[in-house]
PDB file of C-alpha atoms in Angstrom:
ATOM      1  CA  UNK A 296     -14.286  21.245 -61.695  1.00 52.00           C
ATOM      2  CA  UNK A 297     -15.585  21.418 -65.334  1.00 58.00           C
ATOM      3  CA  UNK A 298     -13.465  19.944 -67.763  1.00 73.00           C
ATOM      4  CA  UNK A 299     -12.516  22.505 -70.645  1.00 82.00           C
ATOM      5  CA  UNK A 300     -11.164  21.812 -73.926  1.00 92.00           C
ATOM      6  CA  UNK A 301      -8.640  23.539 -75.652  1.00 94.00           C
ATOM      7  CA  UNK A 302     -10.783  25.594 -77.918  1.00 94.00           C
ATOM      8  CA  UNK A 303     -13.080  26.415 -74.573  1.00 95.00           C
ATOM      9  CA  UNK A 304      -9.468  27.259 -72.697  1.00 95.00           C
ATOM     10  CA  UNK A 305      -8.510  29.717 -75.276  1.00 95.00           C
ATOM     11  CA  UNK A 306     -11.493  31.526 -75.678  1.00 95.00           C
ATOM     12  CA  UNK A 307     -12.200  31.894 -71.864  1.00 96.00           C
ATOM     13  CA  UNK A 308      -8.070  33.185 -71.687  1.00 95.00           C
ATOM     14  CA  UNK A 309      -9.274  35.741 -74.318  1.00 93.00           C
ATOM     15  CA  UNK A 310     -12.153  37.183 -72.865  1.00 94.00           C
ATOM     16  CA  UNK A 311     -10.186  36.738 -68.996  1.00 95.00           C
ATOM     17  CA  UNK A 312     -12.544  34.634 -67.329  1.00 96.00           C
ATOM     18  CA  UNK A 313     -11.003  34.037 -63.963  1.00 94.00           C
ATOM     19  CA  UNK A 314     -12.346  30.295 -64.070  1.00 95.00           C
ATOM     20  CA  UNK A 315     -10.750  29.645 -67.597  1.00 96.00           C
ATOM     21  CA  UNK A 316      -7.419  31.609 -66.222  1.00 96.00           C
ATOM     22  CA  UNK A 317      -7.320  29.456 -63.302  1.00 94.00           C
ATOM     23  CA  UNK A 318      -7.519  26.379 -64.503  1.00 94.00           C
ATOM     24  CA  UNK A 319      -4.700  27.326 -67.232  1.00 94.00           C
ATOM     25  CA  UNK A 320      -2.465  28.114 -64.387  1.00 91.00           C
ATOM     26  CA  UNK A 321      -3.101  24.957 -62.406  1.00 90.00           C
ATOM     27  CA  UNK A 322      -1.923  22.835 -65.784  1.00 91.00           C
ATOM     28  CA  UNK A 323       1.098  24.905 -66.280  1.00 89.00           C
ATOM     29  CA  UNK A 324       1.855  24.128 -62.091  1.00 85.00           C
ATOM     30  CA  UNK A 325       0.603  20.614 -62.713  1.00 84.00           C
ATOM     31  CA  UNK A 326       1.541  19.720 -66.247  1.00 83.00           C
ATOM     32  CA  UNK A 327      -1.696  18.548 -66.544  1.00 81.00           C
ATOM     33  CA  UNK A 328      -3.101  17.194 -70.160  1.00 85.00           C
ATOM     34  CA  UNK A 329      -3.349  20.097 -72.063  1.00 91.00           C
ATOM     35  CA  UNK A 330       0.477  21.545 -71.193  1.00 87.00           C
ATOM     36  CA  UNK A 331       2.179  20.754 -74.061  1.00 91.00           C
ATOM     37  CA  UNK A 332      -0.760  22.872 -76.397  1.00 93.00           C
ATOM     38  CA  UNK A 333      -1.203  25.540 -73.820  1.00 92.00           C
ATOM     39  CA  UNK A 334       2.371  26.636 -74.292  1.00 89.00           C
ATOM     40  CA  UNK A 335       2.502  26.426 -78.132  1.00 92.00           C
ATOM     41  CA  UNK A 336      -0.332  28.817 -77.901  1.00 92.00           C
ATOM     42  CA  UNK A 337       1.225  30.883 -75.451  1.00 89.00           C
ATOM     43  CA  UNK A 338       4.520  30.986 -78.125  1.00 86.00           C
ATOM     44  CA  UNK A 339       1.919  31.640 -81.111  1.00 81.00           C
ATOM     45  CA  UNK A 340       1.418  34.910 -83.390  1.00 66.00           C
ATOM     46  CA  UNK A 341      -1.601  35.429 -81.889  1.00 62.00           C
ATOM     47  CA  UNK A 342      -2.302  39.282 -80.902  1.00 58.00           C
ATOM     48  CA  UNK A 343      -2.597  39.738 -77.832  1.00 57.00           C
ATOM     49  CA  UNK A 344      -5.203  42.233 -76.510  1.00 56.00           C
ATOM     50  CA  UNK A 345      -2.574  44.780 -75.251  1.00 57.00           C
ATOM     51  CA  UNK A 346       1.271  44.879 -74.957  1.00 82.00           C
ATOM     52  CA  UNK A 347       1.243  44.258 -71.752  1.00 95.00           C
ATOM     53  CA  UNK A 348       4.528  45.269 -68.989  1.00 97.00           C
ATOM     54  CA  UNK A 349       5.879  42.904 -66.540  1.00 97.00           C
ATOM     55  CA  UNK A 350       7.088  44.489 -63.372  1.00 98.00           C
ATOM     56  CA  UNK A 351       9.104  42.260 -60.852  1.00 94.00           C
ATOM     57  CA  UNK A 352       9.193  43.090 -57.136  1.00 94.00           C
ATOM     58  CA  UNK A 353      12.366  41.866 -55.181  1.00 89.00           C
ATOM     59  CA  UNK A 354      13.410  41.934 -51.831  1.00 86.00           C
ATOM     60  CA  UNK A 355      14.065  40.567 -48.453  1.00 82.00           C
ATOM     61  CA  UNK A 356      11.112  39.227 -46.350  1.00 82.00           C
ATOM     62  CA  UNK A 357       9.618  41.765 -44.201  1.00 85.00           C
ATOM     63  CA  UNK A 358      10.560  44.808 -46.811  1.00 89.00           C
ATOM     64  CA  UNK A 359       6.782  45.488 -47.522  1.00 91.00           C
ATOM     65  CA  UNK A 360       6.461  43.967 -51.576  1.00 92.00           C
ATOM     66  CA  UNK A 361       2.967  42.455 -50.755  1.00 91.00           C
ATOM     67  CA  UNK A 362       2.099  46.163 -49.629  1.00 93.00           C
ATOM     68  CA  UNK A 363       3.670  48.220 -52.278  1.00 96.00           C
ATOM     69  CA  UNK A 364       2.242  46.034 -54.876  1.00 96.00           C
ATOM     70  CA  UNK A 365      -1.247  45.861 -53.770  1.00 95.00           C
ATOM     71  CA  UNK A 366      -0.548  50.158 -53.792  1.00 96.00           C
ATOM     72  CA  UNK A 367       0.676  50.004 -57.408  1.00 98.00           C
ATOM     73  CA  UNK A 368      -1.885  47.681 -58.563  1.00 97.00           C
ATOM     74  CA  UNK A 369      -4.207  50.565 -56.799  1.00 97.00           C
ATOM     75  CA  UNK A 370      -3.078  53.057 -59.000  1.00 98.00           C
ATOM     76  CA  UNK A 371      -2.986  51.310 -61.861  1.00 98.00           C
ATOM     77  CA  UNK A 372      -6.521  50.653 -61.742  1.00 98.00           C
ATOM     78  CA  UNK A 373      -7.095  54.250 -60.795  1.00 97.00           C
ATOM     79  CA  UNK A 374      -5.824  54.703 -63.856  1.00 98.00           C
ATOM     80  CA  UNK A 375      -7.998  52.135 -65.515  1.00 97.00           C
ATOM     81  CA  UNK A 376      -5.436  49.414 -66.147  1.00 98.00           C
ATOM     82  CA  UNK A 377      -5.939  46.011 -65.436  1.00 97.00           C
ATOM     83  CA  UNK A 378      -3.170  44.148 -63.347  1.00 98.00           C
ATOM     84  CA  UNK A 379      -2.341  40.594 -62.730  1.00 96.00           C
ATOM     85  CA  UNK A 380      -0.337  39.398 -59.617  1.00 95.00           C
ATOM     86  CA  UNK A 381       1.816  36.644 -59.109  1.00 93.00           C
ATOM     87  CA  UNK A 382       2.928  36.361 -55.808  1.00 87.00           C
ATOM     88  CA  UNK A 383       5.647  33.222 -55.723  1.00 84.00           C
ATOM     89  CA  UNK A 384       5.663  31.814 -51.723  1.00 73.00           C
ATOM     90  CA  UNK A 385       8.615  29.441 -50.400  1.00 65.00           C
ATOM     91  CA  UNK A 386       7.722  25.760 -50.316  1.00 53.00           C
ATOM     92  CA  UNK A 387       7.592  24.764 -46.261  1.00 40.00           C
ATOM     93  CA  UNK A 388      11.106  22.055 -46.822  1.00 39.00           C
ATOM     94  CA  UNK A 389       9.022  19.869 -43.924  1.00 38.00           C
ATOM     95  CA  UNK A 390       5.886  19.763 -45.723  1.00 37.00           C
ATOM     96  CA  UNK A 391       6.173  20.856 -49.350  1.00 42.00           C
ATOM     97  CA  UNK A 392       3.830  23.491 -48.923  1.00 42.00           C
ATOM     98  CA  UNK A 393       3.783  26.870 -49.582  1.00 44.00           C
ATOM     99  CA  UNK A 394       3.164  29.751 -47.148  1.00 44.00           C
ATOM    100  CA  UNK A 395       0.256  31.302 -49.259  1.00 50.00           C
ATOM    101  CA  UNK A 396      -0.163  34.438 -47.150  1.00 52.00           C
ATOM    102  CA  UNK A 397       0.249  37.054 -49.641  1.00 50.00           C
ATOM    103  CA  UNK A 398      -3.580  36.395 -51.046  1.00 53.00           C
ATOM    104  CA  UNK A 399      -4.107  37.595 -47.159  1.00 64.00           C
ATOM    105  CA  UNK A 400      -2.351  40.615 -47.677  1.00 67.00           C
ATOM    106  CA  UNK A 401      -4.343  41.331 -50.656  1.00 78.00           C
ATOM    107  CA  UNK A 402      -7.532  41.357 -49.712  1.00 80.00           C
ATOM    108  CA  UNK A 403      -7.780  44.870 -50.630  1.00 83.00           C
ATOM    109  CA  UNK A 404      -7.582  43.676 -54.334  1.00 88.00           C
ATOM    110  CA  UNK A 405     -10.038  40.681 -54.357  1.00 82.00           C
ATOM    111  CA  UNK A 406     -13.581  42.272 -55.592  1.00 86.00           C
ATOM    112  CA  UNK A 407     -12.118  44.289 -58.582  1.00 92.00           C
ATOM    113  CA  UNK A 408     -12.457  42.168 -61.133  1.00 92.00           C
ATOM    114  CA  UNK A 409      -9.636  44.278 -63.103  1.00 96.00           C
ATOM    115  CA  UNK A 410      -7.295  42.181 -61.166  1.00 96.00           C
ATOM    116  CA  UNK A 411      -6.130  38.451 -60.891  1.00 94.00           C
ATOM    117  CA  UNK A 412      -4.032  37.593 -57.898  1.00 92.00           C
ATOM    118  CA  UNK A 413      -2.721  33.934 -57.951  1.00 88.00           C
ATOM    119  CA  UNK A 414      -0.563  32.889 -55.469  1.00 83.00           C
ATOM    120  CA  UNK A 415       2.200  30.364 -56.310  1.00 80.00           C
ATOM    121  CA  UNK A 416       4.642  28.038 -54.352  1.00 69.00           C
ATOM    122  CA  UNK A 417       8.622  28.002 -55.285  1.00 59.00           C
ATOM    123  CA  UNK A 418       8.426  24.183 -54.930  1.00 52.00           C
ATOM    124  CA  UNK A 419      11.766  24.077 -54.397  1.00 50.00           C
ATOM    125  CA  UNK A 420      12.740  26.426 -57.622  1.00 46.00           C
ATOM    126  CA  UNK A 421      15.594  28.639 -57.333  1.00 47.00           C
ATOM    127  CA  UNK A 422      15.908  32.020 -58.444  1.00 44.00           C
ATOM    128  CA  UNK A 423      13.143  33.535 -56.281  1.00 44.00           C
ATOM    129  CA  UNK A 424      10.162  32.468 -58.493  1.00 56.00           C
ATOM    130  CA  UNK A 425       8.501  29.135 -59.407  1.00 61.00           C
ATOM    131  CA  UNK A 426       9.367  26.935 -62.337  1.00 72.00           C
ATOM    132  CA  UNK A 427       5.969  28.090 -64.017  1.00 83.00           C
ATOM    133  CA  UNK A 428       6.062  31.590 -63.212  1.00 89.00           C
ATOM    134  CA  UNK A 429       7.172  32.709 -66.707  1.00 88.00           C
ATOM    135  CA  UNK A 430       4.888  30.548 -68.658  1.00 90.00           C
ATOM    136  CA  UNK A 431       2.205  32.061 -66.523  1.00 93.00           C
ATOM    137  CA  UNK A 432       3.103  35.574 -67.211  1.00 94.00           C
ATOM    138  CA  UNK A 433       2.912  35.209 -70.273  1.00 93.00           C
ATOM    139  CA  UNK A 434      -0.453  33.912 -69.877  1.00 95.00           C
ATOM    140  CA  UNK A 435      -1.396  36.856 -68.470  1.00 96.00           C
ATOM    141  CA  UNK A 436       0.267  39.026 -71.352  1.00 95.00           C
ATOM    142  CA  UNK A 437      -1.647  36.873 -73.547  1.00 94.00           C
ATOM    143  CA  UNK A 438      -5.147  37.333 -72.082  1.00 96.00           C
ATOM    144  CA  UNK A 439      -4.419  41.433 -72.135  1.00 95.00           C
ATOM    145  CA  UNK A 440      -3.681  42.174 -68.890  1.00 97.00           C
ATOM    146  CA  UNK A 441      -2.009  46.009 -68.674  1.00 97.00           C
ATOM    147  CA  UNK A 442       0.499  45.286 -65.911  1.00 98.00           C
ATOM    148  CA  UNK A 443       1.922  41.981 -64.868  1.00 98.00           C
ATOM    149  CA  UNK A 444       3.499  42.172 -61.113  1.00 97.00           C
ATOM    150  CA  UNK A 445       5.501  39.363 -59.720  1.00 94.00           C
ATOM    151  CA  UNK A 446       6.298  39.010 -56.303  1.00 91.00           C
ATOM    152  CA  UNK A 447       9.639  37.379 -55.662  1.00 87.00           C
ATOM    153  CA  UNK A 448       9.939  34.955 -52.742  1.00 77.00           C
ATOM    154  CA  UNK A 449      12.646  37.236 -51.333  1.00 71.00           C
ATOM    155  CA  UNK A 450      15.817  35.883 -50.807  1.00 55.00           C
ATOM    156  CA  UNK A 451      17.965  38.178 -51.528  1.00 52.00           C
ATOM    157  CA  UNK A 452      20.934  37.551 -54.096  1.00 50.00           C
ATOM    158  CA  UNK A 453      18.860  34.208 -54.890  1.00 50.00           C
ATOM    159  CA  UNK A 454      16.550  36.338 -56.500  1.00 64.00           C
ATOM    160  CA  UNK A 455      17.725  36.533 -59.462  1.00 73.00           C
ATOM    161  CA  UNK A 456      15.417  34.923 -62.053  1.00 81.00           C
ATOM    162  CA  UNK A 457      13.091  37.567 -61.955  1.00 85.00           C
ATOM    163  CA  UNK A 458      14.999  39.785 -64.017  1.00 86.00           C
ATOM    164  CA  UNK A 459      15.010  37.444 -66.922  1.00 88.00           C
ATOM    165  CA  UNK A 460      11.255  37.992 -67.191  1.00 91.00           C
ATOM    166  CA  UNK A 461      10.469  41.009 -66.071  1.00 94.00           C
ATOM    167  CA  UNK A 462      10.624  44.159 -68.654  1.00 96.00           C
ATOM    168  CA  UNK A 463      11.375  45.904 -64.848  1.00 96.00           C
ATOM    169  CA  UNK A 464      12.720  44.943 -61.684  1.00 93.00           C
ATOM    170  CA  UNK A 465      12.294  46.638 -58.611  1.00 95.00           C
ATOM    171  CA  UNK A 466      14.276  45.962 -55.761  1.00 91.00           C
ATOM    172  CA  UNK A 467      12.370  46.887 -52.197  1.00 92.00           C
ATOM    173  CA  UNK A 468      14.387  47.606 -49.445  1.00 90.00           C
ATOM    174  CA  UNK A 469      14.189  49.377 -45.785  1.00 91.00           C
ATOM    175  CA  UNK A 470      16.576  51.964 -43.956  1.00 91.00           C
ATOM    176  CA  UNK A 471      17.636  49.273 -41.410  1.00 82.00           C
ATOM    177  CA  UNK A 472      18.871  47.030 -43.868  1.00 74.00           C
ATOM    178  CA  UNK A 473      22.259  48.712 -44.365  1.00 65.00           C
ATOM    179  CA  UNK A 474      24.484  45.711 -43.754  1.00 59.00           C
ATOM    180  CA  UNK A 475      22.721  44.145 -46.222  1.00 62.00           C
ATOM    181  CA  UNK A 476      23.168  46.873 -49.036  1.00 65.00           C
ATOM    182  CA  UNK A 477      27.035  46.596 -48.245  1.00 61.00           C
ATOM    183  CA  UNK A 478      26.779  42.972 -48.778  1.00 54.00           C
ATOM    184  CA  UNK A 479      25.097  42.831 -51.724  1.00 63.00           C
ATOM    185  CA  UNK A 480      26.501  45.963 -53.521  1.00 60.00           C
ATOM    186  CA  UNK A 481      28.943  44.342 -56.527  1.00 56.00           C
ATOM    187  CA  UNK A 482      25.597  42.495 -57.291  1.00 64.00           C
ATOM    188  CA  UNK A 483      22.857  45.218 -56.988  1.00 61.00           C
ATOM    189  CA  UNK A 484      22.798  45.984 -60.477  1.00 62.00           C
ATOM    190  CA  UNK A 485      22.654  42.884 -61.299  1.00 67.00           C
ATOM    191  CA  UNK A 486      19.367  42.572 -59.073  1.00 73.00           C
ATOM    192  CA  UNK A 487      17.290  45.204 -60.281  1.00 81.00           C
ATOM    193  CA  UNK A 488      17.120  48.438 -62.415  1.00 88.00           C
ATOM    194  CA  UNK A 489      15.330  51.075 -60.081  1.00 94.00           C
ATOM    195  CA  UNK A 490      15.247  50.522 -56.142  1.00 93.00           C
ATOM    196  CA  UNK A 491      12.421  51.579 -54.125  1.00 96.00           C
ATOM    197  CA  UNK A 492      13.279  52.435 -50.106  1.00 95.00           C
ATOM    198  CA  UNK A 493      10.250  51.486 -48.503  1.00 96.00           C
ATOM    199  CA  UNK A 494       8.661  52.166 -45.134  1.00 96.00           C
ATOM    200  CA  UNK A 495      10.839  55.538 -45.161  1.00 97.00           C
ATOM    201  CA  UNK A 496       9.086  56.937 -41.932  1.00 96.00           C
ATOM    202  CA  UNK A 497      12.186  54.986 -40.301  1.00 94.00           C
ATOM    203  CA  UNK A 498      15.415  56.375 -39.247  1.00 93.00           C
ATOM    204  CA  UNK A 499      17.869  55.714 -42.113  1.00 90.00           C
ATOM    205  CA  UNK A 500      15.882  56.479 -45.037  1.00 93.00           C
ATOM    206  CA  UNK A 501      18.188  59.225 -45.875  1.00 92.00           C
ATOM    207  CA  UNK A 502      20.970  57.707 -45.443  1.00 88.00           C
ATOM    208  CA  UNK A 503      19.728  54.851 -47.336  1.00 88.00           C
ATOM    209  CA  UNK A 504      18.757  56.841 -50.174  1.00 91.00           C
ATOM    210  CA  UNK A 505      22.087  59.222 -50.007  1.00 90.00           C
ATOM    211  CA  UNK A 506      24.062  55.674 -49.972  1.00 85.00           C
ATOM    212  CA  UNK A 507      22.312  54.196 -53.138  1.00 86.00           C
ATOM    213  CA  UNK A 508      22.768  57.264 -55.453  1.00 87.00           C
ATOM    214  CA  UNK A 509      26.408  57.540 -54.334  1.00 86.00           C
ATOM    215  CA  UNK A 510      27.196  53.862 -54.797  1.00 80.00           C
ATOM    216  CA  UNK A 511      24.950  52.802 -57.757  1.00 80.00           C
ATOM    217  CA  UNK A 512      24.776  55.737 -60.275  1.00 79.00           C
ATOM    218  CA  UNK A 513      22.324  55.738 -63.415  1.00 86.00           C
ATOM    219  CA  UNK A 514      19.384  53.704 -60.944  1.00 90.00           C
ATOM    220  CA  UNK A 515      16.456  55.482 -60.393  1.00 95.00           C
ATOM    221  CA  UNK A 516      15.288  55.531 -56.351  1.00 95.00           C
ATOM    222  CA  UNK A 517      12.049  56.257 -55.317  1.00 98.00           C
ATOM    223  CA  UNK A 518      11.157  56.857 -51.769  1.00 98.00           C
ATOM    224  CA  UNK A 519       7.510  54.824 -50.349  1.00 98.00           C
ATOM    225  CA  UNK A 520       5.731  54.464 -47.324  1.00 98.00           C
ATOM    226  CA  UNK A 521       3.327  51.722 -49.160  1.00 95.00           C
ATOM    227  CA  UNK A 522       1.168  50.863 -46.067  1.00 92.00           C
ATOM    228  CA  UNK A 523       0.508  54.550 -46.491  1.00 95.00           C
ATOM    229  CA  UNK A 524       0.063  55.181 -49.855  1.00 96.00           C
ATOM    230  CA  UNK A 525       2.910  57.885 -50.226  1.00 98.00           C
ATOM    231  CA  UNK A 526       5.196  57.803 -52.651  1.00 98.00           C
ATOM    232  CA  UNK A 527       3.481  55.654 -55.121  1.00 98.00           C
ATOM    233  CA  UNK A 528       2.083  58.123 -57.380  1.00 98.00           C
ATOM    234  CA  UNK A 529       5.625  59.229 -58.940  1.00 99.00           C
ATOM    235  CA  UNK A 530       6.664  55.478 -58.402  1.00 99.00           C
ATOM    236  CA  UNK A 531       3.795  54.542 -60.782  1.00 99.00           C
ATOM    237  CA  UNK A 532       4.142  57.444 -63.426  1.00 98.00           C
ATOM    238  CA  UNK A 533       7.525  56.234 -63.507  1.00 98.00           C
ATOM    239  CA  UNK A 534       6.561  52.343 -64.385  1.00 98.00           C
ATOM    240  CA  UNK A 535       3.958  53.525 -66.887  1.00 98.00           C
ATOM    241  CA  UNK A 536       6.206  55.588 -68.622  1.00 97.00           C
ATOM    242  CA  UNK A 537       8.855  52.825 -68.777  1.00 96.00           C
ATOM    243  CA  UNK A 538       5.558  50.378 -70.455  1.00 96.00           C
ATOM    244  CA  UNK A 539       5.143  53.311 -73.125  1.00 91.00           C
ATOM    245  CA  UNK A 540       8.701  53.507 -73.978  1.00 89.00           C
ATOM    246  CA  UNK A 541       8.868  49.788 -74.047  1.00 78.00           C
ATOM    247  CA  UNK A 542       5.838  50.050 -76.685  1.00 65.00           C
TER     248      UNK A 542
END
């Protein structure tokens, strides 16, 4: 691997050279040499490119984030935005490492150079995300990527961490996971601030939906089938909007 130096760092994080990107994520995991500068930079004045929106994706495993993501970050760039993913995996307690599949599920993403995927292990971090993971959003804020999308290692209530980076959190649940919704309803709100009922084509999904406005009032709900493609559009609009308003 080429060695960079600072000044080389920064300029490559500027102009988003993948190479130069990667490496500055690998010191923030590592806390290799050039941490302790990376981070003042990333804490600087210094404009970045755009004002860029970070949307977190919660949710229990098996609810479909790695899908609906790589759909939104499909529309985004439909609509000419550039997206960075973060897609946090649990740390294997055996082995220490991470479950990296989500770069799988991705593949749909990995030639459009509009987007930066980078896959990253808990390591043992609480909160559904990885000690680094808000260092390296803003990394990604700073280099002018549009949209920043974190995936959440999904753990339900645990997943709270997201929400303190994320401008908005959406929480990704199915029709069969009713049992859960009762037993995690005093903390929904404090989970996310729009749900999204995925995979819809289910029995439930009404239900679901009818259960959520009902219970949790004020929350928007949006209704996906992500391996699909339907429902994202309005899902989208909705997100882009909220980066405007933000803005």
């Amino acid at each position: 691997m080429t060695p960079y130096s600072f000044q080389s760092l920064v300029r490559g994080i500027e102009k988003r050279d993948i190479a130069a990107l990667g490496r500055a994520v690998s010191i923030f995991e590592d806390r290799l040499a050039l941490f302790p500068r990376l981070r003042t930079y990333l804490s600087s004045k210094t404009k970045s490119k755009t004002k860029g929106f970070i949307v977190g994706v919660t949710g229990s495993p098996g609810s479909g984030k790695s899908t609906l993501i790589t759909a939104l970050a499909k529309a985004m760039r439909n609509d000419k935005k550039t997206v960075a993913v973060i897609a946090v995996d649990p740390t294997s307690p055996k082995t220490g490492g991470a479950f990296l599949g989500d770069r799988v599920r991705m593949q749909e993403l990995a030639e459009d150079l509009g987007v930066f995927i980078r896959s990253m292990a808990s390591r043992g971090a609480q909160g559904g995300i990885a000690r680094t993971t808000k260092d390296v959003a803003q990394l990604f804020l700073k280099a002018g990527y549009d949209f920043v999308l974190i995936e959440t290692v999904g753990a339900g209530q645990l997943d709270y961490e997201v929400t303190k980076i994320a401008d908005l959190t959406l929480l990704v649940l199915t029709p069969e996971a009713g049992d859960e919704i009762q037993f995690m309803k005093s903390g929904l709100r404090e989970l996310a601030d729009t749900f999204v009922i995925n995979k819809t084509d289910r029995p439930g999904a009404q239900v679901m939906e009818d259960f959520l406005k009902q219970t949790q009032t004020n929350i928007p709900v949006f209704k996906t089938i992500a391996e699909q493609k339907k429902g994202i559009a309005p899902l989208y609009q909705y997100i882009f909007k909220r980066s405007h308003a933000k803005k």
